Coordinates of N, CA, C and O and ligand atoms in Angstrom, one line a residue:
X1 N -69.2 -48.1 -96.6 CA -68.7 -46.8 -96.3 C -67.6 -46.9 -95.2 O -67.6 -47.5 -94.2
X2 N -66.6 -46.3 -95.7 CA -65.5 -46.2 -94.6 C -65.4 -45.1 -94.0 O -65.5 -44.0 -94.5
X3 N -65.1 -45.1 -92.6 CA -65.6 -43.8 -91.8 C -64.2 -43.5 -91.9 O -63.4 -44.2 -92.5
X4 N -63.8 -41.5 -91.0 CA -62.9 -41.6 -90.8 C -61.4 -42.2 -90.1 O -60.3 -42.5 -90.4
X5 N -62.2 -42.3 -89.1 CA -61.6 -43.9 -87.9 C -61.4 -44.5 -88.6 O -60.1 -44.6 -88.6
X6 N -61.8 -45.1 -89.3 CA -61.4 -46.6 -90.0 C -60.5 -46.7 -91.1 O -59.9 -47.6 -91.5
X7 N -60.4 -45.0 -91.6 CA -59.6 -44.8 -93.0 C -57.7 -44.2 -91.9 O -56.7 -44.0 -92.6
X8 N -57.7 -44.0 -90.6 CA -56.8 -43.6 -89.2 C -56.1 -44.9 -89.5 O -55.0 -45.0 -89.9
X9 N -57.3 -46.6 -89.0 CA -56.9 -47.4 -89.3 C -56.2 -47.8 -90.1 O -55.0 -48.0 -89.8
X10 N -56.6 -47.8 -91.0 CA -56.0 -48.5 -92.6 C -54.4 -48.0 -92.3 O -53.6 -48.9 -92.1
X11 N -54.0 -46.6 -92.3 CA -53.1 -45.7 -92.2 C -52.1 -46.6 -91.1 O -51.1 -47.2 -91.4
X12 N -52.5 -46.5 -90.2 CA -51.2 -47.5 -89.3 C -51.1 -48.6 -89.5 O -50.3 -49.1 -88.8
X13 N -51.9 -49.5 -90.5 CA -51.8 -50.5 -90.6 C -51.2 -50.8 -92.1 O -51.0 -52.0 -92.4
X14 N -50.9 -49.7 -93.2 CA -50.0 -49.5 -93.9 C -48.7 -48.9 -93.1 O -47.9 -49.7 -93.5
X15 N -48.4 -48.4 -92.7 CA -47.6 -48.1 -92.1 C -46.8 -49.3 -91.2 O -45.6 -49.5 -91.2
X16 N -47.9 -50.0 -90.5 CA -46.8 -51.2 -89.5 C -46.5 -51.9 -90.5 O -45.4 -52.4 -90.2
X17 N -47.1 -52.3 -91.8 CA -46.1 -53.2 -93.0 C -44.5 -53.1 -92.9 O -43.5 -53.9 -92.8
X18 N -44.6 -51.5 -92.9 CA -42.9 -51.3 -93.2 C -42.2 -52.3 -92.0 O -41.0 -52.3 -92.1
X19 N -42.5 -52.8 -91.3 CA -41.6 -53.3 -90.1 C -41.9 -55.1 -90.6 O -41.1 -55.9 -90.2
X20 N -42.7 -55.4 -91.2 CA -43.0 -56.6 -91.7 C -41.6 -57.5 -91.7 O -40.6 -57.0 -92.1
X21 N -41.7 -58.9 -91.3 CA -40.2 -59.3 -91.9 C -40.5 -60.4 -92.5 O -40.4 -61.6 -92.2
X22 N -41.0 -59.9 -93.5 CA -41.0 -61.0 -94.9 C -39.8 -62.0 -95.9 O -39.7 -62.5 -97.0
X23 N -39.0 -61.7 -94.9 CA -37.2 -62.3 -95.6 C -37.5 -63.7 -96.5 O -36.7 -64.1 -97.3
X24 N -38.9 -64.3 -96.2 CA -38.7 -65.3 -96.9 C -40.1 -65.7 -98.3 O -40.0 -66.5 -99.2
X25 N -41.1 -65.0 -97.9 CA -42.2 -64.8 -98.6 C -42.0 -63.5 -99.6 O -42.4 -63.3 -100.7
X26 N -41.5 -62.9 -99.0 CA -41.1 -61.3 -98.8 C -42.9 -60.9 -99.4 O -43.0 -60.2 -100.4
X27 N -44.2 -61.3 -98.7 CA -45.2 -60.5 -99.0 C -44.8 -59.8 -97.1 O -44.3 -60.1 -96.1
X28 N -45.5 -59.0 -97.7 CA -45.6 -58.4 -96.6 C -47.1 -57.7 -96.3 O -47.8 -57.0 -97.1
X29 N -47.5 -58.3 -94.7 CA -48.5 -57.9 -94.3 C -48.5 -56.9 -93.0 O -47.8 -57.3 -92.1
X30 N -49.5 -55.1 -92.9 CA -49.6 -55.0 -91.8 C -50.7 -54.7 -91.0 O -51.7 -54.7 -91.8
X31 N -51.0 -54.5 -89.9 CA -52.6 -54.8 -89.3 C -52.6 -53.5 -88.6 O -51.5 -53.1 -88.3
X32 N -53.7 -52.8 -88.1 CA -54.2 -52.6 -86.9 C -55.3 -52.3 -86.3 O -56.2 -51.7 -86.8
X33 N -55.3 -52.6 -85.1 CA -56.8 -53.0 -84.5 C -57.1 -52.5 -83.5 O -56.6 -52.4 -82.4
X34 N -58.4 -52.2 -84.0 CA -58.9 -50.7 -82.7 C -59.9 -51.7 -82.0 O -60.7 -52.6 -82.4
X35 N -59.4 -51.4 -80.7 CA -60.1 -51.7 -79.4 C -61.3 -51.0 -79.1 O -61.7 -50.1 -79.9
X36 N -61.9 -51.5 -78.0 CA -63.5 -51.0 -77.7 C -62.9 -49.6 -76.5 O -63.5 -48.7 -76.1
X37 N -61.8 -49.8 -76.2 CA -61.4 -49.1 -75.3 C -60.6 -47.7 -76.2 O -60.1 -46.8 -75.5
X38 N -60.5 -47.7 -77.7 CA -59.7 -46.7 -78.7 C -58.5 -46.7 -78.5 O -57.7 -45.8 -78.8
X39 N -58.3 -47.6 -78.1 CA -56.7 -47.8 -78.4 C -56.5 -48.7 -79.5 O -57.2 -49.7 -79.6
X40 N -55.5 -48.5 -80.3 CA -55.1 -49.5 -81.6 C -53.4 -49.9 -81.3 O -52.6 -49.1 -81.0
X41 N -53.4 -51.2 -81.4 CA -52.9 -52.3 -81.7 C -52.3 -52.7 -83.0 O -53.2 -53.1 -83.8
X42 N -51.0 -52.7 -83.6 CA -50.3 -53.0 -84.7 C -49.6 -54.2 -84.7 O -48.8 -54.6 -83.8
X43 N -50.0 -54.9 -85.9 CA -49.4 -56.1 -86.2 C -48.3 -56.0 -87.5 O -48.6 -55.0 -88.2
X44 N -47.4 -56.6 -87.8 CA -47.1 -57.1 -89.0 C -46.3 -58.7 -88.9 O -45.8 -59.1 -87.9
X45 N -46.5 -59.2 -90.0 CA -46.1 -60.6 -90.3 C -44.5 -60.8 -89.8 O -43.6 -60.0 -90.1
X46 N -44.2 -62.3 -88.9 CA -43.1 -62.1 -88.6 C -42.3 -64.0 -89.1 O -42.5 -65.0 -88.4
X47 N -41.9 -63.9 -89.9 CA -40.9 -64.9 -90.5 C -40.2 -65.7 -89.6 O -39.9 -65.4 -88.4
X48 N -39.8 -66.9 -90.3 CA -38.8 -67.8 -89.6 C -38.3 -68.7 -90.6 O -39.0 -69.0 -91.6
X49 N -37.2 -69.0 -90.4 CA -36.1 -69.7 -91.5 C -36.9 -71.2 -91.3 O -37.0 -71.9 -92.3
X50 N -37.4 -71.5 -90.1 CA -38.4 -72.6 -90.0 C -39.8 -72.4 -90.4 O -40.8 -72.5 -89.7
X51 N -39.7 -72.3 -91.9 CA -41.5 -71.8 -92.0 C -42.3 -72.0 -91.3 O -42.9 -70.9 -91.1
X52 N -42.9 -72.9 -90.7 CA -44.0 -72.9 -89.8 C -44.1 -72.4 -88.2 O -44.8 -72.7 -87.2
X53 N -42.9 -71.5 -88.6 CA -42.9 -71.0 -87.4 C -43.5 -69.4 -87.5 O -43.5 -68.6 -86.6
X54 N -44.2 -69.1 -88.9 CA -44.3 -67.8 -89.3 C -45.5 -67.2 -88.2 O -46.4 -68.0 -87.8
X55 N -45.4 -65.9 -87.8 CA -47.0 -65.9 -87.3 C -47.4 -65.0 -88.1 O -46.5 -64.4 -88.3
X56 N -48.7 -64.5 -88.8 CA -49.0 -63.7 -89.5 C -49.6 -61.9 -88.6 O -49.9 -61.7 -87.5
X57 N -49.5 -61.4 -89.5 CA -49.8 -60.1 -89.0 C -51.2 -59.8 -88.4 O -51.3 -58.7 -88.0
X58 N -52.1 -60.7 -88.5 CA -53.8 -59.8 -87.7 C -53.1 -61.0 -86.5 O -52.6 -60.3 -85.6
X59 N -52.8 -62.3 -86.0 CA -53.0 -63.1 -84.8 C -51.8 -61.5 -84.1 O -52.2 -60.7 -83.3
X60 N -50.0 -61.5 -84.9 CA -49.9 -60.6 -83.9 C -50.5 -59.1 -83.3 O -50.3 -58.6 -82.2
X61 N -51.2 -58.7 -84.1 CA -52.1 -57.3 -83.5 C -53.0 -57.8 -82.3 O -53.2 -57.1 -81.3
X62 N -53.5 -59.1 -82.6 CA -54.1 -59.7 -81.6 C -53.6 -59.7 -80.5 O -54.3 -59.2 -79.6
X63 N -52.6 -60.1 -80.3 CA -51.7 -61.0 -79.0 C -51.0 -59.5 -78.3 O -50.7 -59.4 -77.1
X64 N -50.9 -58.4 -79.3 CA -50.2 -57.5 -78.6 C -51.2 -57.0 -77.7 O -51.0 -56.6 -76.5
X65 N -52.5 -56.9 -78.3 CA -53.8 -56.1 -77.2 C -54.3 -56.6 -76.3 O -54.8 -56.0 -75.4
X66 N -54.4 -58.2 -76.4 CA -54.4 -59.1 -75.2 C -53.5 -59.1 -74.1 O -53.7 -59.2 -72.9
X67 N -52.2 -58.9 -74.6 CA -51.2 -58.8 -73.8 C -51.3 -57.4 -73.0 O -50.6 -57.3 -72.0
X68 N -52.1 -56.5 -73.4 CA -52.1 -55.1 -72.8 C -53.5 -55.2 -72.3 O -54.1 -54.2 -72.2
X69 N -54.1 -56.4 -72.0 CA -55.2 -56.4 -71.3 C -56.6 -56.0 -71.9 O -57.6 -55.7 -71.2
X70 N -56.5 -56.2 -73.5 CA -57.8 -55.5 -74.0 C -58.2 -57.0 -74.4 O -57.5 -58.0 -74.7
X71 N -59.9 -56.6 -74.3 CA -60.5 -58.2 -74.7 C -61.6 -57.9 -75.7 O -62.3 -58.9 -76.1
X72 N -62.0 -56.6 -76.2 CA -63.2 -55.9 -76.8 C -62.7 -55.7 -78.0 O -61.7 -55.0 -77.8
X73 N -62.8 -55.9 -79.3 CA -62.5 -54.8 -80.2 C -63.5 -54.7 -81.8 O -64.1 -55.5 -82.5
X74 N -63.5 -53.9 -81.8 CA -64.4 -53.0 -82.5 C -63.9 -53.5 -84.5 O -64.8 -54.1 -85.1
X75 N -63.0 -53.4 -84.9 CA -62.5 -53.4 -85.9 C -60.6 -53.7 -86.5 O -59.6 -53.4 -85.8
X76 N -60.6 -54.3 -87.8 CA -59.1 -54.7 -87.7 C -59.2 -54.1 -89.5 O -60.0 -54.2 -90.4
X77 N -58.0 -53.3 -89.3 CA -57.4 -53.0 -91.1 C -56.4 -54.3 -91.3 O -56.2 -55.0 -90.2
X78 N -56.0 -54.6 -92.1 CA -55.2 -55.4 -92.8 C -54.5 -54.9 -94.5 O -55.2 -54.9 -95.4
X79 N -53.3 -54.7 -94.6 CA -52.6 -54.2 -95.9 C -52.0 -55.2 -96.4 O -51.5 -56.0 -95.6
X80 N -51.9 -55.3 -97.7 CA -50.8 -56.2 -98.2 C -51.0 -56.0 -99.3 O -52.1 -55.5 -99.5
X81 N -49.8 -56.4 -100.8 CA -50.1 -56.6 -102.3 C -51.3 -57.2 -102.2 O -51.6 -58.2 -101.5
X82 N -52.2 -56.8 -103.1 CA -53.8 -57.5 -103.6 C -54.4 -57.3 -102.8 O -55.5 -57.6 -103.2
X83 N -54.6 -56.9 -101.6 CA -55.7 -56.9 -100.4 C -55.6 -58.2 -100.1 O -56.8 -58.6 -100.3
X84 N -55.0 -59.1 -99.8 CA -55.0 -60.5 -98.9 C -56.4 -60.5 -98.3 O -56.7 -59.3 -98.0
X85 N -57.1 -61.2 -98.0 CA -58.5 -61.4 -96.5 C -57.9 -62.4 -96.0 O -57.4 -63.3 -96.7
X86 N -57.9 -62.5 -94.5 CA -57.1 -63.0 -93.7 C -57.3 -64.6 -94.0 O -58.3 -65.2 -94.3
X87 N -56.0 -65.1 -93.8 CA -56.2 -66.7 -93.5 C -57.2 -67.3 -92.1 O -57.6 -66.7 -91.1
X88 N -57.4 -68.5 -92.5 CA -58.6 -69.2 -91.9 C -57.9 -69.3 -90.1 O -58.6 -68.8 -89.2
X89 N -57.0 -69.6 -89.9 CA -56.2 -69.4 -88.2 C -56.1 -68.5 -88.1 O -55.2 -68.4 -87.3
X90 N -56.4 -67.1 -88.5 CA -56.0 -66.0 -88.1 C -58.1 -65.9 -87.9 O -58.7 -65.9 -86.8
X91 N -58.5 -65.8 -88.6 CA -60.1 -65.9 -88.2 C -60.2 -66.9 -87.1 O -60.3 -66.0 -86.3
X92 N -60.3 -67.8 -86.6 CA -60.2 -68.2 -85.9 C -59.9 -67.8 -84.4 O -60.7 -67.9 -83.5
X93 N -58.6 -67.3 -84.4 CA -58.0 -66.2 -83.6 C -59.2 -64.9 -83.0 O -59.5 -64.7 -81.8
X94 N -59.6 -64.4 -84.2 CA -60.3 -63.2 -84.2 C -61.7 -63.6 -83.4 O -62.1 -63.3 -82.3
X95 N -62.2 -64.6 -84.5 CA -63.8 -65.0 -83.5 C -63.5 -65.5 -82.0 O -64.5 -66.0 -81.5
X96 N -62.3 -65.4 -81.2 CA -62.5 -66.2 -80.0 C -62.3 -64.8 -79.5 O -61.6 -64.9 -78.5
X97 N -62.5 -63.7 -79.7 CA -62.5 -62.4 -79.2 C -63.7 -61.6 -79.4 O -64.4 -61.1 -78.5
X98 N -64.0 -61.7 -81.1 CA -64.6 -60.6 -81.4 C -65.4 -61.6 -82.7 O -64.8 -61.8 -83.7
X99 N -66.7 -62.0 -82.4 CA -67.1 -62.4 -83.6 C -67.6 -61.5 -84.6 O -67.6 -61.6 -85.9
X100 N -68.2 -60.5 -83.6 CA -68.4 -59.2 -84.7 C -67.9 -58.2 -85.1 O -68.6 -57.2 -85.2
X101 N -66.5 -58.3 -85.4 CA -65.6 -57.8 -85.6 C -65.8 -57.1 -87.4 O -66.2 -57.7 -88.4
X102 N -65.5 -56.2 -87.4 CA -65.1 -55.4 -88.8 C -63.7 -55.7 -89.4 O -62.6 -55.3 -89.0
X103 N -63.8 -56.4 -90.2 CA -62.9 -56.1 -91.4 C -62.3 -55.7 -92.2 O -62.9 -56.0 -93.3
X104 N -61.4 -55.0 -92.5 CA -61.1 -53.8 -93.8 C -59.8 -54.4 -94.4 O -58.8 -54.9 -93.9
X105 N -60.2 -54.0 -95.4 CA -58.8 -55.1 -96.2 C -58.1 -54.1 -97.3 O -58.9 -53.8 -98.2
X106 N -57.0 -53.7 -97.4 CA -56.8 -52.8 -98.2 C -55.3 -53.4 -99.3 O -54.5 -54.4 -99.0
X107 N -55.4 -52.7 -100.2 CA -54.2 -52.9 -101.1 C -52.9 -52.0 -100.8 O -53.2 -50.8 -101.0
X108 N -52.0 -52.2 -100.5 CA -50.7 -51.5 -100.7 C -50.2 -50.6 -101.7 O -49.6 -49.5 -101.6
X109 N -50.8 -51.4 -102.9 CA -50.0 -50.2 -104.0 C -51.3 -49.4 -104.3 O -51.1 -48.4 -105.0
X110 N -52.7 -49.5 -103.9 CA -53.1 -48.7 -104.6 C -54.4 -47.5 -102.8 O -55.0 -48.2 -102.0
X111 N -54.4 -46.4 -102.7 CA -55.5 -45.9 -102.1 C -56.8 -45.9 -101.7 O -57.5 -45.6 -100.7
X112 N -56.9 -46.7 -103.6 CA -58.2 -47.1 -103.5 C -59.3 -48.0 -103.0 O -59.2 -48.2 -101.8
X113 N -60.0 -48.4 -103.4 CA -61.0 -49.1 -102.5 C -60.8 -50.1 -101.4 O -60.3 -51.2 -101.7
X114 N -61.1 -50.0 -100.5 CA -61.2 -51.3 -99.3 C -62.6 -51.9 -99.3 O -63.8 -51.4 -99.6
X115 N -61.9 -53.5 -98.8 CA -63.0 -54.4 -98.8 C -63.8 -54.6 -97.7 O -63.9 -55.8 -97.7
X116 N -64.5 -54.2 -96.7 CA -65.2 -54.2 -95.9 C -66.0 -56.0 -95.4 O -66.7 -56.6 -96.2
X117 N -65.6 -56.5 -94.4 CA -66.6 -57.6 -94.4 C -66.7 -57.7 -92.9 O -66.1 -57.0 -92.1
X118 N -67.5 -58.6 -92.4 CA -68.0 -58.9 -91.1 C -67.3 -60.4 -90.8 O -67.3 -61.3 -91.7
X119 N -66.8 -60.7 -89.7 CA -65.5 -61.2 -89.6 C -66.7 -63.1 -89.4 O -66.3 -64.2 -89.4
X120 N -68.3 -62.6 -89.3 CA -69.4 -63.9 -89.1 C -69.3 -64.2 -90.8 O -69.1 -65.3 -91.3
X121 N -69.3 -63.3 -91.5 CA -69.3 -63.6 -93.1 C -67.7 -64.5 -93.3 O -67.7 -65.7 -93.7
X122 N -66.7 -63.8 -93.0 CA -65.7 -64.3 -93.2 C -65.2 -65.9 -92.8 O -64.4 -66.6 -93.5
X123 N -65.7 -66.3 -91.8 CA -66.2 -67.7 -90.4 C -67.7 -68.0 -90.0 O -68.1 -67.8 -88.9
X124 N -68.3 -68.4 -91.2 CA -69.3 -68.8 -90.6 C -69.4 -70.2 -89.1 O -68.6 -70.9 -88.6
X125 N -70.6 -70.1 -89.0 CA -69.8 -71.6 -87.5 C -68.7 -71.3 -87.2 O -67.9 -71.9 -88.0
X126 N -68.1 -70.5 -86.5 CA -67.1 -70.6 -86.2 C -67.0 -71.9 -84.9 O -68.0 -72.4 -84.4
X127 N -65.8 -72.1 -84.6 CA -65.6 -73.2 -83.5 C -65.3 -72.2 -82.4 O -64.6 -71.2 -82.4
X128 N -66.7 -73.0 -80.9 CA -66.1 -72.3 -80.1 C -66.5 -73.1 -78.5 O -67.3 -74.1 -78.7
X129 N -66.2 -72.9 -77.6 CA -66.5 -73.6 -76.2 C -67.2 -72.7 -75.1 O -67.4 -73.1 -74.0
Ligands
LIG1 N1 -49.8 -63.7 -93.8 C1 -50.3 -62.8 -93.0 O1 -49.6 -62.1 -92.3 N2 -51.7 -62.8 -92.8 C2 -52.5 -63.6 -93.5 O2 -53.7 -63.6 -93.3 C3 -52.0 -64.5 -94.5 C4 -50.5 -64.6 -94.7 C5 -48.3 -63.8 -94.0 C6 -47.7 -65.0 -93.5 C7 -46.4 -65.1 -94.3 O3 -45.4 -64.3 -93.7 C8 -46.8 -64.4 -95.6 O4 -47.9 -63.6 -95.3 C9 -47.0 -65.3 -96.8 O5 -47.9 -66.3 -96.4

C-alpha cells in the first residue's frame, strides 16, 4: 500500500526527472527522499562526457540531505522509463544511512503501480564498519 505521503513522494520525484541531465544515456532518473525530520530531498541523474564521472540520482538526493545535516530517513521514490530499482553503489550509499529504508520505484510513462521494497531486501549483508 502506498500512503498519501509516499504517493507527495513519487510526485517530486517525477518531477526532479525534468532537471535530469541525461545528454548521454539520455535515461533519465529522478528521486526524492523524505527525511525523519519531513523534509524531502531531490535528486536527478547528473552526466559527464567522462562516463564514469556520472553520479546517479538516489546517491545525489542523498548527499544533498547530508549536506543539510539530515542523517535519518524514512523513505526514497525513484522514477525512470521501466521503474529502474536502484543500482548496487547507490544501495550501498543508502544502507550506510538508512538500512531500513523504504523504497518506491515508479514508472515515468505510466501512474500506475509502484514497486515497494525494503532497501535489507534490496542489500542483503550489506557492508558495513
Ligand atoms: N542511473 C541512476 O540515476 N540511478 C540508478 O540507480 C541507475 C542508473 C543513471 C546513471 C546514468 O546517468 C543513467 O541512469 C544510465 O545508467
Amino acid at each position: 500500500m502506498v500512503s498519501p505521503t509516499e504517493r507527495r513522494l513519487i510526485a517530486e520525484a517525477r518531477d526532479a526527472r525534468r532537471s535530469a541531465y541525461a545528454r548521454y544515456s539520455k535515461f533519465r532518473v529522478g528521486t526524492a527522499l523524505l527525511a525523519a525530520s519531513g523534509r524531502v530531498y531531490r535528486g536527478c541523474n547528473v552526466e559527464n562526457a567522462s562516463y564514469g564521472l556520472t553520479v546517479c540520482a538516489e546517491r545525489v538526493a542523498f548527499f544533498n540531505a547530508v549536506t543539510a545535516g539530515e542523517r535519518h530517513f524514512v523513505a526514497l521514490a525513484v522514477v525512470s522509463d521501466g521503474a529502474a530499482t536502484p543500482c548496487g553503489a547507490c544501495r550501498q550509499v543508502m544502507a550506510e544511512f538508512a538500512p531500513e529504508l523504504k523504497v518506491l520505484v515508479a514508472d515515468a510513462r505510466r501512474r500506475g503501480p509502484v514497486k515497494t521494497f525494503l532497501l535489507n531486501e534490496l542489500l542483503p549483508s550489506r557492508f558495513s564498519l
